[in-house]
Amino acid sequence: MELFIKILLIVLFFAATIYIGFYCRKKAANSNDFMLGGRSVGPWLSAFAYGTSYFSAVIFIGYAGSFGWKFGVSALWIGIGNALVGSLLAWVVLGRRTRLITQRMNSATMPDFFGKRFNSKPLKIFAAVIVSVFLIPYTAALYNGLSSLFATAFGFDQYFVWILIISVITGVYVIIGGLMSTAVNSFIQGLIMLVGIVLVVIFALNANGGLMGSMEALSKEGWQFSSIFGSDPVHLVFVVILTSLGTWGLPQMVSKFYSISNEAQIRKGTIISTLFAIIVAGGCYFIGGFGRLFVEATEAGAPVGGTSNVIPQMVTSLIDNNILNALMVGLVVVLVLAASMSTLSSLVIASASTVVVDLVGSYKELEEKKRMWLLRGLIVAFIVISAALAIFQIYGPEKLTNDIASLMGISWGAISGAFIGPFLYGLYWKKTTKASVWASFISGVVIALASVVFKFAGLGSNGTFIGTFLSDSIYMGVVAMLFSLIIVPVVSSFTKAPEEAFVNDLFSCFEAQAANVVEAKEEKIVDLKTE
């Protein structure tokens, strides 16, 4: 009976996602609608799409389990940072200007933005290569997080089966319905995430006598786990920066601003997205901090089964009643599925769009029908490649990395480390130069990859802080992003400035929009006086 309940919930979820894919197929008739939803996505869909792309199995299973185990309740700061910096400030700082300038340039992807903003096809192509290569490790991390949860929930540890099921279902609804299908599914999936997280938090706290009882029990595991700042605040700050500021340079996140229907919707989307992040991210990291109360530790102090096993083990032990436990486990499985499939769909659309628009499109103009076939074919290719990488990581003779968090750190560090400076300054500063963008692209990739080289060289095993710092993808990812924000204005100060007329023409969209807003307000005042 318990197994039947779990399977039923998953089957209903899969059926709903595929139905939405077919329902939205008429809104994916051409490549522009397929990639951008016709730039007519409303605030609720945009905000939920942003949030569900942000928070996936990597967050719920990987980061919440890993950092919750290490930091205890102080891991909550990561969720707070995600809400305030990764959501609120991202929408405020990037939302409006991204929407206006990408419409002005008729830009569909982040590499396309760089190519048109800095009038450089090579920049566009190199940015596309960065996206295509480094989104794959992140996608593989999604599969591994989901597989861990499925194996625990169903007692069936054939991870490749779960990876194949997730791949097929996600591929079907994305290929059929494109971005609009992803947006609608993200809204439904977001609602599931909100309900699921709230229930898990309630049951997790009640299992140990409420909040105060849980805090008291956690303090017995060590004072640092119930401390508000923990025993390693430096590492905690770096995690907050990577997972919060990092979203500003990720194409699958920034692209959500391209498709918003109008400026008023951005303000609504900002509020919705922030509240969503507070509940989901805050809830994930908060319950992760109590993982030690549900999972035993090895002699070395690590959780039995690894950090990716913390949340799954916690969820399966929350309720004694078999039927209620099956419902809870089934709901959490659907919750993580919802989050991860939404993120996965955003990643593959971003990757496929980048190749079609920025790589193939740079050399050959395709007919609309061929563009659509190529988009869908590449979505299949990216899903297959990332699934194969995830399977290889689990079953291969030499694992690429043992930690889901590391895969995400490599991906976010390289992409955001390359893009965050050029994108932010490109939106606001007319004097940003082409040379500074190249400097950021190259330094971001080199710094992020350096951590991988140092790790495989065994530098982190020497026990020194420098060795650990240089071989940790999270530390180096943050370094890459901060270096990008510094190097762009520095290089721009002594390299050839862009053509003034060209940049003024691009930035005219901001001035025109501001003038329209003022004019609209003045007309409204006149109307009120007349009445």
Coordinates of C-alpha atoms in Angstrom, one line a residue:
M1 CA 0.0 0.0 0.0
E2 CA 2.8 2.4 0.9
L3 CA 4.6 1.7 -2.3
F4 CA 1.4 2.2 -4.3
I5 CA 0.8 5.6 -2.8
K6 CA 4.4 6.8 -3.7
I7 CA 4.1 5.5 -7.2
L8 CA 0.6 7.0 -7.7
L9 CA 1.8 10.5 -6.6
I10 CA 4.7 10.3 -9.1
V11 CA 2.6 9.0 -11.9
L12 CA 0.0 11.8 -11.4
F13 CA 2.8 14.4 -11.4
F14 CA 4.4 13.0 -14.6
A15 CA 1.0 12.9 -16.3
A16 CA 0.3 16.6 -15.4
T17 CA 3.6 17.8 -16.7
I18 CA 3.2 16.0 -20.0
Y19 CA -0.4 17.3 -20.4
I20 CA 0.9 20.9 -19.8
G21 CA 3.5 20.3 -22.5
F22 CA 0.8 19.3 -25.0
Y23 CA -1.5 22.2 -23.8
C24 CA 1.3 24.7 -24.5
R25 CA 2.5 23.4 -27.9
K26 CA 0.5 26.0 -29.8
K27 CA 2.5 28.7 -28.0
A28 CA 5.8 27.1 -29.3
A29 CA 5.0 27.3 -33.0
N30 CA 8.2 29.2 -33.9
S31 CA 11.7 29.4 -32.4
N32 CA 11.1 32.8 -30.8
D33 CA 8.1 31.6 -28.9
F34 CA 9.8 28.3 -28.1
M35 CA 12.8 30.1 -26.5
L36 CA 11.1 33.2 -25.0
G37 CA 7.4 32.4 -24.8
G38 CA 6.7 35.3 -27.2
R39 CA 8.0 37.7 -24.4
S40 CA 4.5 37.6 -22.9
V41 CA 5.0 35.7 -19.6
G42 CA 3.2 37.2 -16.6
P43 CA 4.7 37.9 -13.2
W44 CA 3.5 34.8 -11.4
L45 CA 4.8 32.5 -14.1
S46 CA 8.1 34.4 -14.4
A47 CA 8.7 34.6 -10.6
F48 CA 7.9 30.9 -10.1
A49 CA 10.0 29.9 -13.1
Y50 CA 12.9 31.9 -11.7
G51 CA 12.5 30.3 -8.3
T52 CA 12.1 26.7 -9.5
S53 CA 15.1 27.2 -11.8
Y54 CA 17.1 28.4 -8.8
F55 CA 16.2 25.7 -6.3
S56 CA 16.5 22.1 -7.3
A57 CA 17.8 18.8 -6.1
V58 CA 21.2 20.3 -5.9
I59 CA 19.9 22.7 -3.3
F60 CA 17.4 20.4 -1.4
I61 CA 19.5 17.3 -1.5
G62 CA 23.1 18.5 -2.1
Y63 CA 23.6 21.8 -0.5
A64 CA 21.0 21.5 2.3
G65 CA 22.3 18.1 3.2
S66 CA 26.0 19.0 2.9
F67 CA 26.0 22.5 4.5
G68 CA 23.3 21.7 7.0
W69 CA 25.5 18.8 8.2
K70 CA 28.5 21.1 8.4
F71 CA 27.1 24.3 9.7
G72 CA 23.9 23.3 11.6
V73 CA 21.2 25.9 11.9
S74 CA 23.6 28.7 10.7
A75 CA 23.1 27.2 7.2
L76 CA 19.9 29.3 7.3
W77 CA 22.0 32.3 6.3
I78 CA 22.5 30.7 2.9
G79 CA 18.7 30.7 2.4
I80 CA 18.4 34.3 3.6
G81 CA 21.2 35.3 1.2
N82 CA 19.5 33.5 -1.7
A83 CA 16.2 35.4 -1.0
L84 CA 17.7 38.9 -0.5
V85 CA 20.6 38.8 -3.0
G86 CA 19.8 36.0 -5.4
S87 CA 16.2 37.0 -5.8
L88 CA 15.2 40.4 -4.5
L89 CA 18.3 42.4 -5.6
A90 CA 18.7 40.4 -8.8
W91 CA 15.2 41.4 -9.9
V92 CA 15.6 45.0 -8.7
V93 CA 19.1 45.5 -10.3
L94 CA 18.8 43.3 -13.4
G95 CA 15.1 42.8 -14.2
R96 CA 14.0 46.0 -15.8
R97 CA 17.2 46.9 -17.7
T98 CA 17.7 43.3 -19.0
R99 CA 14.1 43.2 -20.4
L100 CA 14.5 46.6 -22.1
I101 CA 17.9 46.2 -23.7
T102 CA 17.4 42.6 -24.8
Q103 CA 14.2 43.7 -26.6
R104 CA 16.0 46.7 -28.0
M105 CA 18.7 44.4 -29.5
N106 CA 16.3 41.6 -30.2
S107 CA 18.5 39.3 -28.2
A108 CA 17.3 35.8 -27.2
T109 CA 20.3 34.5 -25.2
M110 CA 23.0 35.7 -22.9
P111 CA 25.8 35.1 -25.4
D112 CA 23.7 37.0 -28.0
F113 CA 23.6 39.9 -25.5
F114 CA 27.4 40.0 -25.3
G115 CA 27.7 39.8 -29.1
K116 CA 25.3 42.6 -29.8
R117 CA 26.1 44.8 -26.7
F118 CA 29.9 44.8 -27.5
N119 CA 29.5 44.4 -31.3
S120 CA 31.6 41.2 -31.4
K121 CA 30.8 37.9 -33.0
P122 CA 33.9 36.2 -31.4
L123 CA 32.7 37.2 -27.9
K124 CA 29.3 35.8 -28.7
I125 CA 30.8 32.5 -29.8
F126 CA 33.2 32.1 -26.8
A127 CA 30.3 32.9 -24.4
A128 CA 28.2 30.2 -26.1
V129 CA 31.0 27.7 -25.7
I130 CA 31.3 28.5 -22.0
V131 CA 27.5 28.0 -21.5
S132 CA 27.4 24.8 -23.5
V133 CA 30.3 23.2 -21.6
F134 CA 29.8 24.3 -18.0
L135 CA 26.0 23.9 -17.7
I136 CA 26.5 20.1 -18.2
P137 CA 28.1 19.5 -14.8
Y138 CA 25.3 21.3 -13.1
T139 CA 22.7 19.3 -15.0
A140 CA 24.5 16.1 -14.0
A141 CA 24.3 17.2 -10.4
L142 CA 20.5 17.4 -10.6
Y143 CA 20.3 13.7 -11.6
N144 CA 22.5 12.6 -8.8
G145 CA 20.5 14.4 -6.2
L146 CA 17.3 13.0 -7.5
S147 CA 18.7 9.5 -7.7
S148 CA 19.8 9.5 -4.1
L149 CA 16.2 10.5 -3.0
F150 CA 14.5 7.9 -5.2
A151 CA 16.8 5.1 -4.0
T152 CA 16.1 5.9 -0.4
A153 CA 12.3 6.4 -0.9
F154 CA 11.8 3.2 -2.9
G155 CA 14.6 1.0 -1.7
F156 CA 15.8 0.5 -5.3
D157 CA 19.3 1.7 -5.8
Q158 CA 19.6 1.2 -9.6
Y159 CA 20.3 4.9 -10.1
F160 CA 20.5 4.8 -13.8
V161 CA 16.8 3.8 -14.0
W162 CA 15.8 6.9 -12.2
I163 CA 18.1 9.0 -14.3
L164 CA 16.5 7.6 -17.5
I165 CA 13.0 8.2 -16.3
I166 CA 13.6 11.8 -15.3
S167 CA 15.4 12.4 -18.6
V168 CA 12.6 11.1 -20.8
I169 CA 9.7 12.9 -19.0
T170 CA 11.6 16.2 -18.9
G171 CA 12.6 15.9 -22.5
V172 CA 9.0 15.2 -23.6
Y173 CA 7.3 18.3 -22.1
V174 CA 10.1 20.6 -23.0
I175 CA 10.4 19.5 -26.6
I176 CA 6.6 19.7 -27.1
G177 CA 5.8 23.0 -25.3
G178 CA 9.1 25.0 -25.1
L179 CA 9.5 27.8 -22.7
M180 CA 5.8 28.4 -22.1
S181 CA 5.4 24.8 -21.1
T182 CA 8.4 25.1 -18.7
A183 CA 6.9 28.3 -17.3
V184 CA 3.4 26.8 -16.6
N185 CA 4.9 23.6 -15.2
S186 CA 7.2 25.7 -13.0
F187 CA 4.2 27.4 -11.5
I188 CA 2.5 24.1 -10.7
Q189 CA 5.8 22.7 -9.5
G190 CA 6.5 25.8 -7.4
L191 CA 3.2 25.4 -5.6
I192 CA 4.1 21.8 -4.8
M193 CA 7.5 23.0 -3.5
L194 CA 5.9 25.5 -1.2
V195 CA 3.5 23.1 0.4
G196 CA 6.1 20.3 0.6
I197 CA 8.8 22.4 2.3
V198 CA 6.4 23.8 4.9
L199 CA 5.2 20.3 5.8
V200 CA 8.7 18.9 6.1
V201 CA 9.8 21.8 8.4
I202 CA 6.7 21.2 10.6
F203 CA 7.2 17.5 10.9
A204 CA 11.0 17.7 11.3
L205 CA 10.6 20.1 14.2
N206 CA 7.8 18.1 15.8
A207 CA 9.9 15.0 15.7
N208 CA 12.1 16.5 18.4
G209 CA 9.7 18.4 20.5
G210 CA 9.3 21.6 18.5
L211 CA 11.8 24.3 17.7
M212 CA 13.2 24.6 21.2
G213 CA 13.4 20.9 21.7
S214 CA 15.1 20.5 18.3
M215 CA 17.6 23.2 19.1
E216 CA 18.4 21.6 22.5
A217 CA 18.9 18.2 20.9
L218 CA 21.1 19.7 18.2
S219 CA 23.3 21.5 20.8
K220 CA 24.1 18.1 22.3
E221 CA 25.7 17.2 19.0
G222 CA 28.0 20.1 19.4
W223 CA 27.6 23.8 20.3
Q224 CA 28.6 24.9 16.9
F225 CA 25.6 23.2 15.3
S226 CA 23.0 25.3 17.3
S227 CA 25.1 28.5 17.0
I228 CA 23.7 31.3 14.8
F229 CA 27.1 31.7 13.0
G230 CA 28.6 28.2 13.4
S231 CA 32.2 27.3 13.7
D232 CA 33.4 28.2 10.2
P233 CA 31.8 31.6 9.3
V234 CA 34.3 32.3 6.6
H235 CA 33.3 29.2 4.6
L236 CA 29.7 30.0 5.3
V237 CA 30.1 33.5 3.8
F238 CA 31.7 32.1 0.6
V239 CA 28.7 29.7 0.2
V240 CA 26.3 32.5 0.6
I241 CA 28.1 34.6 -2.0
L242 CA 28.3 31.8 -4.5
T243 CA 24.7 30.7 -4.3
S244 CA 23.3 34.2 -4.0
L245 CA 25.4 36.5 -6.2
G246 CA 26.1 33.7 -8.6
T247 CA 22.6 33.8 -10.1
W248 CA 23.4 37.3 -11.5
G249 CA 25.6 35.7 -14.1
L250 CA 23.8 32.5 -15.0
P251 CA 22.0 32.4 -18.4
Q252 CA 19.2 30.1 -17.2
M253 CA 18.3 32.7 -14.5
V254 CA 18.8 35.9 -16.4
S255 CA 16.8 34.6 -19.3
K256 CA 13.6 34.8 -17.1
F257 CA 13.8 38.6 -17.4
Y258 CA 13.8 38.5 -21.2
S259 CA 10.3 37.1 -21.5
I260 CA 8.3 39.3 -19.0
S261 CA 5.5 41.0 -20.7
N262 CA 5.9 44.6 -19.3
E263 CA 7.6 46.7 -16.6
A264 CA 4.7 46.6 -14.1
Q265 CA 5.0 42.8 -14.1
I266 CA 8.6 43.1 -13.0
R267 CA 7.7 44.8 -9.8
K268 CA 5.1 42.1 -9.0
G269 CA 7.5 39.4 -10.0
T270 CA 10.1 40.8 -7.6
I271 CA 7.8 40.5 -4.6
I272 CA 6.6 37.0 -5.6
S273 CA 10.1 35.7 -6.3
T274 CA 11.5 37.0 -3.0
L275 CA 8.7 35.5 -0.9
F276 CA 9.1 32.2 -2.8
A277 CA 12.8 32.1 -2.1
I278 CA 12.3 32.9 1.6
I279 CA 10.0 29.9 2.1
V280 CA 11.8 27.4 -0.2
A281 CA 15.5 28.3 0.3
G282 CA 15.0 29.2 3.9
G283 CA 13.1 26.0 4.6
C284 CA 15.6 23.8 2.8
Y285 CA 18.7 25.1 4.7
F286 CA 16.8 25.3 8.0
I287 CA 15.8 21.6 8.0
G288 CA 19.2 20.6 6.6
G289 CA 20.7 22.1 9.8
F290 CA 18.9 19.4 11.9
G291 CA 20.1 16.5 9.8
R292 CA 22.3 15.2 12.6
L293 CA 19.2 14.4 14.6
F294 CA 18.1 12.0 12.0
V295 CA 21.3 10.5 10.4
E296 CA 24.1 8.7 12.3
A297 CA 27.7 9.9 11.8
T298 CA 30.6 7.7 10.9
E299 CA 33.8 7.6 13.1
A300 CA 35.2 10.3 10.8
G301 CA 32.2 12.5 11.6
A302 CA 30.6 12.2 8.1
P303 CA 27.0 11.2 7.7
V304 CA 26.4 7.5 7.0
G305 CA 25.7 7.2 3.3
G306 CA 27.3 10.6 2.5
T307 CA 25.9 14.1 2.6
S308 CA 23.5 13.4 -0.3
N309 CA 21.8 10.9 2.0
V310 CA 21.0 13.3 4.8
I311 CA 17.7 14.8 3.6
P312 CA 16.4 11.5 2.1
Q313 CA 17.0 9.7 5.4
M314 CA 15.5 12.5 7.4
V315 CA 12.3 12.5 5.3
T316 CA 11.8 8.8 5.5
S317 CA 12.0 8.8 9.3
L318 CA 9.7 11.8 10.1
I319 CA 6.4 9.9 10.6
D320 CA 5.8 6.5 12.3
N321 CA 2.4 5.8 10.6
N322 CA 3.2 3.8 7.4
I323 CA 0.4 5.4 5.3
L324 CA 1.2 9.0 6.4
N325 CA 4.9 8.3 6.0
A326 CA 4.3 7.1 2.4
L327 CA 2.3 10.3 1.7
M328 CA 5.0 12.5 3.1
V329 CA 7.8 10.6 1.3
G330 CA 5.8 10.7 -1.9
L331 CA 5.2 14.4 -1.6
V332 CA 8.9 15.1 -1.0
V333 CA 9.9 13.0 -3.9
V334 CA 7.4 15.0 -6.1
L335 CA 8.7 18.2 -4.5
V336 CA 12.3 17.5 -5.5
L337 CA 11.2 16.2 -8.9
A338 CA 9.3 19.4 -9.4
A339 CA 12.2 21.6 -8.5
S340 CA 14.8 19.6 -10.5
M341 CA 12.7 19.1 -13.6
S342 CA 12.0 22.8 -13.8
T343 CA 15.7 23.6 -13.4
L344 CA 16.7 20.8 -15.9
S345 CA 14.2 22.2 -18.5
S346 CA 15.6 25.7 -18.0
L347 CA 19.2 24.4 -18.4
V348 CA 18.6 22.5 -21.6
I349 CA 16.6 25.3 -23.2
A350 CA 19.4 27.7 -22.3
S351 CA 22.0 25.3 -23.7
A352 CA 20.1 24.5 -26.9
S353 CA 19.1 28.1 -27.6
T354 CA 22.8 29.1 -27.1
V355 CA 24.0 26.6 -29.7
V356 CA 21.3 27.4 -32.3
V357 CA 21.3 31.2 -31.9
D358 CA 24.9 31.9 -31.0
L359 CA 27.0 29.1 -32.6
V360 CA 25.1 27.9 -35.6
G361 CA 23.4 31.2 -36.1
S362 CA 26.7 33.0 -36.2
Y363 CA 27.7 31.2 -39.4
K364 CA 24.5 30.2 -41.1
E365 CA 20.9 31.6 -41.3
L366 CA 18.5 28.7 -40.8
E367 CA 15.0 28.4 -42.0
E368 CA 12.4 28.5 -39.2
K369 CA 11.5 24.8 -39.6
K370 CA 15.2 23.8 -39.4
R371 CA 15.7 26.0 -36.4
M372 CA 12.9 24.3 -34.6
W373 CA 14.2 20.8 -35.5
L374 CA 17.7 21.8 -34.4
L375 CA 16.4 23.2 -31.1
R376 CA 14.5 20.1 -30.2
G377 CA 17.4 17.8 -31.3
L378 CA 19.9 19.7 -29.2
I379 CA 17.6 19.5 -26.2
V380 CA 17.6 15.8 -26.6
A381 CA 21.4 15.8 -27.0
F382 CA 22.1 17.9 -23.9
I383 CA 19.7 15.7 -21.8
V384 CA 21.5 12.6 -23.0
I385 CA 25.0 14.0 -22.4
S386 CA 24.2 15.2 -18.9
A387 CA 22.5 11.9 -18.0
A388 CA 25.5 10.0 -19.3
L389 CA 27.8 12.1 -17.2
A390 CA 25.7 11.5 -14.1
I391 CA 25.7 7.8 -14.7
F392 CA 29.4 7.8 -15.3
Q393 CA 29.9 9.7 -12.1
I394 CA 28.1 7.0 -10.1
Y395 CA 29.3 3.9 -11.9
G396 CA 32.5 4.9 -13.6
P397 CA 35.9 3.6 -12.4
E398 CA 37.0 7.1 -11.3
K399 CA 34.3 9.4 -10.0
L400 CA 34.5 13.0 -11.3
T401 CA 33.6 14.2 -7.8
N402 CA 32.0 12.7 -4.8
D403 CA 30.0 15.8 -3.9
I404 CA 26.9 17.2 -5.6
A405 CA 27.8 20.6 -4.2
S406 CA 31.2 20.5 -6.0
L407 CA 29.6 20.0 -9.4
M408 CA 27.4 23.0 -8.8
G409 CA 30.4 25.0 -7.6
I410 CA 32.4 24.3 -10.7
S411 CA 29.5 25.2 -13.0
W412 CA 28.4 28.3 -11.2
G413 CA 31.9 29.5 -10.6
A414 CA 33.0 29.2 -14.3
I415 CA 29.8 30.7 -15.9
S416 CA 29.1 33.4 -13.4
G417 CA 32.8 34.1 -12.9
A418 CA 33.0 34.8 -16.6
F419 CA 29.7 36.6 -17.1
I420 CA 28.7 38.5 -14.0
G421 CA 31.0 41.5 -14.4
P422 CA 30.5 42.1 -18.2
F423 CA 26.7 41.6 -17.9
L424 CA 26.2 43.9 -14.9
Y425 CA 28.5 46.7 -16.2
G426 CA 27.1 46.1 -19.7
L427 CA 23.7 47.0 -18.5
Y428 CA 24.7 50.2 -16.6
W429 CA 28.0 51.5 -17.8
K430 CA 28.5 52.8 -21.4
K431 CA 32.3 52.7 -21.2
T432 CA 32.5 49.0 -20.6
T433 CA 35.0 47.8 -23.3
K434 CA 35.3 44.7 -25.4
A435 CA 38.8 43.9 -24.0
S436 CA 37.4 43.9 -20.4
V437 CA 34.8 41.3 -21.4
W438 CA 37.5 39.1 -22.8
A439 CA 39.5 39.5 -19.7
S440 CA 36.6 38.4 -17.5
F441 CA 35.6 35.5 -19.7
I442 CA 39.1 34.0 -19.7
S443 CA 39.8 34.7 -16.0
G444 CA 36.5 33.2 -14.9
V445 CA 37.0 30.0 -16.7
V446 CA 40.7 29.7 -15.7
I447 CA 40.0 30.4 -12.0
A448 CA 37.1 27.9 -11.8
L449 CA 39.1 25.2 -13.6
A450 CA 42.1 25.8 -11.4
S451 CA 40.2 24.4 -8.4
V452 CA 39.6 21.2 -10.3
V453 CA 43.3 20.9 -11.2
F454 CA 44.4 21.6 -7.7
K455 CA 41.9 19.1 -6.3
F456 CA 43.0 16.2 -8.5
A457 CA 46.6 17.1 -7.7
G458 CA 45.8 16.5 -4.1
L459 CA 46.5 20.0 -2.9
G460 CA 43.6 20.0 -0.6
S461 CA 44.8 16.9 1.3
N462 CA 47.8 18.7 2.8
G463 CA 45.6 20.1 5.5
T464 CA 46.6 23.8 5.0
F465 CA 44.1 26.6 4.6
I466 CA 45.7 27.7 1.3
G467 CA 45.6 24.1 -0.1
T468 CA 41.9 23.7 0.9
F469 CA 41.0 27.2 -0.5
L470 CA 42.7 26.6 -3.9
S471 CA 41.2 23.1 -4.4
D472 CA 37.6 24.0 -3.3
S473 CA 35.3 24.9 -6.1
I474 CA 33.2 27.1 -3.9
Y475 CA 36.0 29.3 -2.7
M476 CA 37.4 29.6 -6.2
G477 CA 34.0 30.2 -7.7
V478 CA 33.5 33.2 -5.5
V479 CA 37.0 34.4 -6.3
A480 CA 36.2 34.2 -10.0
M481 CA 33.0 36.2 -9.6
L482 CA 34.6 38.9 -7.5
F483 CA 37.5 39.1 -9.8
S484 CA 35.1 39.6 -12.7
L485 CA 33.5 42.6 -11.0
I486 CA 36.9 44.1 -10.4
I487 CA 38.7 43.4 -13.7
V488 CA 36.0 44.8 -16.0
P489 CA 36.2 48.4 -14.8
V490 CA 40.0 48.1 -14.4
V491 CA 40.6 46.9 -18.0
S492 CA 38.0 49.3 -19.3
S493 CA 39.9 52.2 -17.9
F494 CA 42.9 51.8 -20.2
T495 CA 41.5 50.0 -23.3
K496 CA 39.7 51.3 -26.3
A497 CA 36.2 52.7 -25.4
P498 CA 33.3 51.6 -27.5
E499 CA 31.9 53.8 -30.2
E500 CA 29.8 56.5 -28.4
A501 CA 27.0 56.7 -30.9
F502 CA 26.6 52.9 -30.9
V503 CA 26.3 52.7 -27.1
N504 CA 24.0 55.7 -26.9
D505 CA 21.7 54.1 -29.4
L506 CA 21.5 51.0 -27.3
F507 CA 21.0 52.8 -24.0
S508 CA 18.2 55.0 -25.5
C509 CA 15.7 52.3 -24.6
F510 CA 16.2 53.1 -20.9
E511 CA 15.7 56.8 -21.5
A512 CA 12.7 56.3 -23.7
Q513 CA 11.1 54.0 -21.2
A514 CA 11.7 56.5 -18.4
A515 CA 10.2 59.3 -20.4
N516 CA 7.1 57.2 -21.1
V517 CA 6.6 56.5 -17.4
V518 CA 6.9 60.2 -16.5
E519 CA 4.5 61.1 -19.3
A520 CA 2.0 58.4 -18.2
K521 CA 2.1 59.8 -14.6
E522 CA 1.6 63.3 -15.8
E523 CA -1.4 62.3 -17.9
K524 CA -2.9 60.5 -14.9
I525 CA -2.5 63.6 -12.7
V526 CA -4.2 65.8 -15.4
D527 CA -7.1 63.3 -15.6
L528 CA -7.6 63.4 -11.9
K529 CA -7.6 67.2 -11.8
T530 CA -10.2 67.2 -14.6
E531 CA -12.4 64.9 -12.7

